[in-house]
Coordinates of C-alpha atoms in Angstrom, one line a residue:
M1 CA -27.2 71.6 -152.9
S2 CA -25.9 72.1 -149.3
L3 CA -28.1 72.4 -146.2
Q4 CA -26.9 73.3 -142.8
G5 CA -28.5 73.6 -139.4
S6 CA -28.9 72.3 -135.9
L7 CA -30.7 69.2 -134.6
S8 CA -32.2 71.4 -131.9
T9 CA -34.2 73.3 -134.6
M10 CA -34.5 70.5 -137.2
P11 CA -34.8 67.2 -135.3
L12 CA -33.0 64.2 -136.8
P13 CA -36.2 62.3 -137.6
D14 CA -37.5 65.2 -139.7
L15 CA -34.2 65.4 -141.5
L16 CA -34.1 61.7 -142.3
Q17 CA -37.7 61.7 -143.5
W18 CA -37.0 64.6 -145.9
I19 CA -34.0 62.7 -147.3
A20 CA -36.1 59.6 -147.8
A21 CA -39.2 61.3 -149.2
V22 CA -37.3 63.1 -152.0
R23 CA -35.0 60.1 -152.5
K24 CA -31.8 62.1 -152.0
T25 CA -28.3 60.9 -152.7
G26 CA -25.5 62.4 -150.7
T27 CA -23.9 62.6 -147.3
L28 CA -25.3 63.8 -144.0
E29 CA -22.5 65.0 -141.7
L30 CA -23.2 65.4 -138.0
L31 CA -20.9 67.4 -135.8
R32 CA -20.9 67.4 -132.0
G33 CA -17.9 69.0 -130.2
K34 CA -14.8 67.6 -131.9
G35 CA -16.5 64.4 -133.1
S36 CA -18.3 63.7 -136.4
K37 CA -20.5 61.0 -137.9
R38 CA -21.5 60.6 -141.5
I39 CA -24.5 58.8 -143.0
L40 CA -24.4 58.2 -146.7
F41 CA -27.6 57.9 -148.7
R42 CA -28.3 56.5 -152.1
E43 CA -31.8 57.5 -153.5
G44 CA -33.2 57.9 -150.0
R45 CA -31.8 54.7 -148.5
V46 CA -28.9 54.4 -146.1
A47 CA -25.9 53.2 -148.0
A48 CA -23.1 53.4 -145.4
C49 CA -21.9 55.2 -142.3
A50 CA -18.7 56.4 -140.7
S51 CA -17.4 58.0 -137.5
D52 CA -14.3 59.4 -136.1
E53 CA -15.3 58.7 -132.5
P54 CA -12.6 56.5 -130.8
A55 CA -15.2 54.1 -129.4
D56 CA -16.5 53.5 -133.0
R57 CA -13.2 52.2 -134.3
L58 CA -13.1 48.5 -135.2
G59 CA -10.2 47.8 -132.7
H60 CA -12.0 49.2 -129.7
F61 CA -15.3 47.6 -130.8
L62 CA -13.6 44.2 -130.8
V63 CA -11.9 44.8 -127.4
S64 CA -15.2 45.9 -125.9
R65 CA -16.7 42.5 -126.9
G66 CA -13.8 40.5 -125.7
R67 CA -12.9 39.3 -129.2
I68 CA -9.3 40.6 -128.9
T69 CA -7.1 41.8 -126.1
V70 CA -5.6 45.3 -125.8
A71 CA -2.2 43.7 -126.3
A72 CA -3.4 42.1 -129.5
L73 CA -4.8 45.4 -130.7
R74 CA -1.5 47.1 -130.1
D75 CA 0.4 44.4 -132.1
A76 CA -2.1 44.6 -135.0
L77 CA -2.0 48.4 -135.1
A78 CA 1.8 48.2 -135.3
R79 CA 1.6 45.8 -138.2
Q80 CA -1.0 48.1 -139.8
E81 CA 1.3 51.1 -139.7
S82 CA 4.0 49.2 -141.5
S83 CA 1.8 47.3 -144.0
G84 CA -1.0 49.7 -144.7
K85 CA -3.5 46.9 -144.6
H86 CA -7.0 47.0 -143.1
L87 CA -7.0 46.2 -139.4
G88 CA -9.6 43.5 -139.9
A89 CA -7.6 41.8 -142.5
L90 CA -4.5 41.7 -140.2
L91 CA -6.6 40.2 -137.4
V92 CA -7.8 37.5 -139.8
E93 CA -4.2 36.8 -141.0
G94 CA -3.1 36.5 -137.4
G95 CA -5.7 33.9 -136.6
L96 CA -7.6 36.1 -134.1
L97 CA -10.7 36.3 -136.3
T98 CA -12.2 34.2 -139.1
E99 CA -13.6 35.9 -142.2
E100 CA -17.1 35.2 -140.9
D101 CA -16.3 36.7 -137.5
L102 CA -14.9 39.8 -139.2
A103 CA -18.0 40.3 -141.4
H104 CA -20.3 39.8 -138.5
H105 CA -18.5 42.4 -136.3
L106 CA -18.2 44.9 -139.1
E107 CA -21.9 44.7 -139.6
A108 CA -22.6 45.1 -135.9
K109 CA -20.2 48.0 -135.7
A110 CA -21.9 49.7 -138.6
E111 CA -25.3 49.3 -137.1
E112 CA -24.2 50.7 -133.7
T113 CA -22.5 53.7 -135.4
L114 CA -25.7 54.3 -137.3
I115 CA -28.1 54.1 -134.4
S116 CA -25.8 56.1 -132.2
V117 CA -26.6 59.3 -134.1
F118 CA -29.9 59.4 -132.2
D119 CA -27.8 60.1 -129.1
W120 CA -26.6 63.4 -130.6
H121 CA -29.5 65.7 -129.8
D122 CA -27.2 68.8 -129.6
A123 CA -25.3 68.2 -132.9
T124 CA -25.1 70.4 -136.0
F125 CA -25.6 69.0 -139.5
T126 CA -24.6 69.6 -143.0
W127 CA -26.2 67.9 -146.0
H128 CA -23.8 67.4 -148.9
E129 CA -25.6 66.4 -152.1
G130 CA -24.0 64.4 -154.8
A131 CA -22.2 61.2 -155.7
L132 CA -21.0 59.0 -152.9
P133 CA -17.3 58.2 -152.3
E134 CA -16.2 54.6 -152.9
G135 CA -14.3 52.2 -150.7
Y136 CA -16.5 51.7 -147.7
V137 CA -15.8 48.3 -146.0
L138 CA -19.4 47.3 -145.5
P139 CA -22.0 49.0 -147.7
L140 CA -25.6 49.1 -146.3
N141 CA -29.0 49.1 -147.8
L142 CA -31.4 50.2 -145.1
R143 CA -34.8 51.9 -145.3
V144 CA -35.0 55.2 -143.3
E145 CA -38.3 54.0 -141.8
E146 CA -36.5 51.1 -140.2
L147 CA -33.8 53.4 -138.9
L148 CA -36.4 55.7 -137.4
L149 CA -38.1 52.9 -135.6
R150 CA -34.9 51.7 -134.1
G151 CA -33.8 55.2 -133.2
A152 CA -37.1 55.9 -131.4
K153 CA -36.6 52.8 -129.3
R154 CA -33.0 53.8 -128.6
H155 CA -34.2 57.3 -127.5
D156 CA -36.8 55.9 -125.1
E157 CA -34.2 53.5 -123.6
A158 CA -31.6 56.3 -123.2
K159 CA -34.1 58.5 -121.3
R160 CA -34.7 55.7 -118.7
I161 CA -31.0 55.1 -118.4
D162 CA -30.0 58.7 -118.0
A163 CA -32.7 59.2 -115.3
V164 CA -30.5 56.9 -113.2
F165 CA -27.0 57.5 -114.6
H166 CA -27.3 61.3 -114.8
D167 CA -23.8 62.0 -113.6
A168 CA -20.5 60.6 -115.0
G169 CA -19.2 60.7 -111.4
I170 CA -21.5 58.0 -110.1
V171 CA -19.5 55.2 -108.4
L172 CA -20.9 51.7 -108.6
S173 CA -20.2 48.7 -106.4
P174 CA -21.4 45.1 -106.6
T175 CA -24.0 44.0 -104.1
G176 CA -24.3 40.5 -102.7
K177 CA -26.6 39.5 -105.5
R178 CA -24.7 37.7 -108.2
P179 CA -25.6 38.0 -111.9
P180 CA -27.1 34.9 -113.6
P181 CA -24.5 32.5 -115.2
E182 CA -25.5 33.6 -118.7
V183 CA -24.2 37.1 -118.1
F184 CA -20.7 35.6 -117.7
K185 CA -21.0 33.8 -121.0
N186 CA -21.1 37.2 -122.8
R187 CA -17.5 38.5 -123.0
M188 CA -18.5 42.2 -123.1
A189 CA -20.8 41.8 -120.1
R190 CA -18.2 39.9 -118.2
G191 CA -15.6 42.6 -118.8
I192 CA -17.9 45.4 -117.8
Y193 CA -19.0 43.6 -114.6
A194 CA -15.4 42.9 -113.7
S195 CA -14.6 46.7 -113.9
I196 CA -17.2 47.5 -111.2
N197 CA -15.1 47.6 -108.0
G198 CA -16.7 50.3 -105.7
T199 CA -14.1 52.9 -106.7
R200 CA -14.5 53.5 -110.4
T201 CA -16.9 56.1 -111.7
V202 CA -19.2 55.5 -114.6
A203 CA -16.8 57.6 -116.7
E204 CA -13.9 55.4 -115.8
I205 CA -15.9 52.2 -116.5
L206 CA -16.8 53.5 -120.0
L207 CA -13.1 54.0 -120.8
H208 CA -12.1 50.6 -119.5
A209 CA -14.9 49.0 -121.5
H210 CA -13.6 50.5 -124.8
G211 CA -17.3 50.4 -125.9
A212 CA -20.1 52.6 -127.1
E213 CA -21.4 54.7 -124.2
F214 CA -25.0 53.7 -124.7
L215 CA -24.4 49.9 -124.8
V216 CA -22.1 50.1 -121.7
K217 CA -24.6 52.2 -119.7
K218 CA -27.5 50.0 -120.8
F219 CA -25.8 47.0 -119.2
L220 CA -25.0 48.9 -116.1
F221 CA -28.6 50.0 -115.9
E222 CA -29.8 46.4 -116.1
L223 CA -27.4 45.4 -113.3
F224 CA -28.6 48.3 -111.2
R225 CA -32.3 47.7 -111.9
S226 CA -31.8 44.0 -110.9
G227 CA -30.1 44.9 -107.7
M228 CA -26.7 43.5 -108.7
V229 CA -24.9 46.8 -108.3
E230 CA -25.6 49.9 -106.2
I231 CA -24.6 53.5 -106.3
V232 CA -22.2 54.2 -103.4
E233 CA -21.3 57.9 -104.1
V234 CA -21.2 60.6 -106.7
R235 CA -17.8 62.0 -107.3
A236 CA -16.7 65.2 -109.1
V237 CA -15.0 64.2 -112.4
G238 CA -13.1 66.3 -114.9
G239 CA -11.6 66.0 -118.3
Q240 CA -10.1 67.8 -121.3
D241 CA -13.4 68.6 -122.8
E242 CA -15.5 69.4 -119.8
P243 CA -17.1 72.9 -119.6
A244 CA -14.7 75.3 -118.1
P245 CA -14.4 79.0 -117.5
V246 CA -12.3 81.2 -119.7
P247 CA -8.9 81.6 -118.1
E248 CA -8.9 85.5 -118.0
P249 CA -5.4 85.8 -116.5
V250 CA -4.1 83.8 -119.5
M251 CA -5.8 86.2 -121.9
A252 CA -4.3 89.2 -120.0
A253 CA -0.8 87.6 -120.1
A254 CA -1.2 86.9 -123.8
A255 CA -2.0 90.5 -124.5
A256 CA 1.1 91.8 -122.7
P257 CA 4.5 91.9 -124.4
A258 CA 6.4 88.7 -123.7
P259 CA 9.4 89.2 -121.4
T260 CA 12.8 87.8 -122.6
L261 CA 12.8 85.2 -119.9
R262 CA 9.8 83.9 -118.0
P263 CA 9.0 80.9 -115.8
P264 CA 6.6 78.2 -117.1
A265 CA 3.0 79.5 -116.9
A266 CA 1.1 78.2 -113.9
A267 CA -2.4 76.9 -114.3
P268 CA -4.7 80.0 -114.3
P269 CA -7.3 80.4 -111.5
A270 CA -11.0 80.0 -112.3
A271 CA -12.7 82.9 -113.9
K272 CA -16.1 83.9 -115.1
A273 CA -17.5 81.7 -117.9
L274 CA -17.4 82.9 -121.4
S275 CA -20.7 84.3 -122.8
P276 CA -20.0 84.9 -126.4
R277 CA -23.5 85.6 -127.6
D278 CA -23.7 88.4 -125.0
D279 CA -20.3 89.9 -125.8
P280 CA -18.8 89.3 -129.3
R281 CA -15.9 91.5 -128.4
K282 CA -14.9 89.1 -125.6
V283 CA -14.9 86.3 -128.2
Q284 CA -12.6 88.2 -130.5
A285 CA -10.3 89.1 -127.6
A286 CA -10.1 85.4 -126.7
L287 CA -9.3 84.4 -130.3
D288 CA -6.6 87.2 -130.5
A289 CA -5.1 86.0 -127.2
A290 CA -5.1 82.4 -128.4
R291 CA -3.3 83.4 -131.6
R292 CA -0.6 85.2 -129.5
L293 CA -0.2 82.2 -127.3
Q294 CA 0.2 80.0 -130.3
E295 CA 2.9 82.3 -131.7
R296 CA 4.8 82.0 -128.4
G297 CA 4.5 78.2 -128.5
E298 CA 2.1 78.1 -125.4
L299 CA -0.1 75.6 -127.2
D300 CA -1.9 74.2 -124.1
A301 CA -3.0 77.6 -123.0
A302 CA -4.1 78.5 -126.6
L303 CA -6.2 75.3 -126.7
D304 CA -7.8 76.1 -123.4
L305 CA -9.0 79.4 -124.8
L306 CA -10.1 78.1 -128.1
N307 CA -12.0 75.2 -126.5
A308 CA -13.8 77.6 -124.2
V309 CA -14.9 79.8 -127.1
H310 CA -15.9 76.7 -129.1
R311 CA -18.0 75.3 -126.3
A312 CA -19.9 78.5 -126.2
N313 CA -20.3 78.6 -130.0
P314 CA -20.7 75.0 -131.0
E315 CA -22.4 75.8 -134.3
D316 CA -19.6 78.0 -135.6
D317 CA -17.8 75.8 -138.2
A318 CA -15.0 78.2 -138.8
L319 CA -14.2 78.2 -135.1
R320 CA -14.3 74.5 -135.0
R321 CA -11.7 74.4 -137.8
L322 CA -9.5 76.8 -135.8
V323 CA -9.6 74.5 -132.8
L324 CA -8.8 71.5 -134.9
D325 CA -5.8 73.3 -136.5
A326 CA -4.6 74.2 -133.1
E327 CA -4.9 70.6 -132.0
V328 CA -2.8 69.5 -135.0
A329 CA -0.1 71.9 -134.0
F330 CA -0.1 70.6 -130.4
V331 CA 0.0 67.0 -131.5
D332 CA 3.0 67.6 -133.7
K333 CA 4.9 69.3 -130.9
A334 CA 3.8 66.8 -128.3
W335 CA 5.1 63.8 -130.2
K336 CA 8.5 65.6 -130.7
H337 CA 9.0 67.3 -127.3
Y338 CA 6.3 66.8 -124.6
V339 CA 5.8 63.0 -124.7
P340 CA 8.0 61.5 -127.5
A341 CA 6.5 58.4 -129.0
A342 CA 9.3 56.0 -128.3
K343 CA 9.7 57.0 -124.6
V344 CA 8.4 54.6 -121.9
P345 CA 6.2 56.2 -119.2
V346 CA 6.9 54.9 -115.7
L347 CA 5.0 55.7 -112.5
T348 CA 7.0 57.7 -110.0
R349 CA 5.0 56.4 -107.1
P350 CA 3.2 53.2 -106.2
V351 CA -0.3 52.9 -107.5
D352 CA -1.8 52.7 -104.0
S353 CA -0.4 56.1 -103.2
L354 CA -2.3 57.8 -106.0
T355 CA -5.7 57.3 -104.4
G356 CA -5.6 60.7 -102.8
E357 CA -4.8 62.5 -106.0
A358 CA -7.5 64.5 -107.9
L359 CA -7.5 62.6 -111.2
S360 CA -9.9 62.8 -114.2
P361 CA -11.3 59.6 -115.7
Q362 CA -8.8 60.0 -118.6
E363 CA -5.9 60.3 -116.2
V364 CA -7.0 57.2 -114.3
F365 CA -7.3 55.2 -117.5
L366 CA -4.0 56.2 -118.9
L367 CA -2.2 55.6 -115.6
S368 CA -3.7 52.1 -115.7
R369 CA -1.9 51.5 -119.0
V370 CA 1.5 52.6 -117.6
D371 CA 3.4 49.4 -116.8
G372 CA 7.0 50.4 -117.5
T373 CA 7.1 48.4 -120.8
W374 CA 4.6 50.1 -123.2
D375 CA 5.9 53.2 -124.9
V376 CA 3.9 56.4 -125.4
K377 CA 2.8 55.5 -128.9
S378 CA 1.4 52.1 -127.9
I379 CA -0.5 53.6 -125.0
I380 CA -2.0 56.3 -127.2
Q381 CA -3.0 53.8 -130.0
V382 CA -5.0 51.5 -127.7
S383 CA -6.7 54.2 -125.7
P384 CA -10.4 55.0 -126.5
I385 CA -9.5 58.7 -126.2
R386 CA -8.9 61.3 -128.9
E387 CA -5.2 61.5 -129.7
V388 CA -4.8 65.1 -128.7
D389 CA -6.7 64.6 -125.4
A390 CA -4.6 61.6 -124.6
L391 CA -1.3 63.5 -125.3
R392 CA -2.4 66.5 -123.3
T393 CA -3.3 64.2 -120.4
L394 CA 0.1 62.4 -120.5
K395 CA 1.8 65.8 -120.6
K396 CA -0.1 66.9 -117.6
L397 CA 0.7 63.7 -115.7
R398 CA 4.4 64.2 -116.5
E399 CA 4.3 67.9 -115.3
R400 CA 2.5 66.8 -112.1
G401 CA 5.4 64.4 -111.5
L402 CA 3.1 61.3 -111.5
I403 CA 5.0 59.8 -114.4
E404 CA 8.4 60.1 -115.9
L405 CA 9.6 59.2 -119.4
R406 CA 12.5 56.8 -119.9
E407 CA 14.4 55.4 -122.8
P408 CA 13.1 52.0 -123.9
S409 CA 15.2 49.1 -122.5

């Protein structure tokens, strides 16, 4: 039996209680935007969980807690690609973790992934009934009642935190009040505190922390409530997945016959936001335009259109698959042509001169990883950003002339 719906109409607690009450076995898949999380149940109890969110991966989880460095993660990922071994096993082989450390962090990561589903109030869900897949690294055996209690506590905490950090563009600065010594004994806390410098936004701090959004913001909230940091400004931020208007000029250009020669398309001006539920014909026109742009190889513009339609129709699974297919096409072309994996990005200007540039949090983070020695592939692998978004961002930075790509020395 398959069941589909939205958490806005069937809240997660009700869904979980139903699964527990009838002792269901199967997989609950939650979708929000491009991300997905899965909770596996065996006879009404939580058996395992999984996520494709970058911050939920073991490597970023360990970096966020100061257990490994970004450089160590890069080296381990390179060995994983050639050996096919589990990342945790490679870290143990390299002496960076003990078997006990690995087991502890895998359990902590699974718990955070599981509880984080309570942050997804606007997600859609699909219940897949039937036998569970094998091969999960850390099986669980958790009662739904326990999960609900922890989820309710998480929900209440998140409401208090979001009342303060309601905007990703909030900029924090340390005050004269120093945190107690025990804060600096915690590697994760120490790393987050060090990233607060009076210029970084909350969105940028989240990326630098490599950690789960809730845990990072919770620590920032405690610092703010204790008077150890203060809000100095709220800055406009942007990113690949931010809500954006439909680029109408691009749609019009896509509808017209392509000339034999044409200059590179300029970024389209802002246009009226898409309202698909009010005008289905407009949605179809956007999809047709995106298809034509893909056929011409204008994959960035096609993704802009598809993302705009998808944001307005988040529950349309067929549309989500169209977007993901378009992203696969872009990634394939990006690795070969736009930002080849082996090329080494180099800043074209001193870092200090970039302060006046309008940069998104993702652009700021990726620029911080450009040191003239790491190649594109290494930078992408250690970034807590979806691969397609990181590649689009590097492509944009290259087109803006902020970085150039060189052959490895």
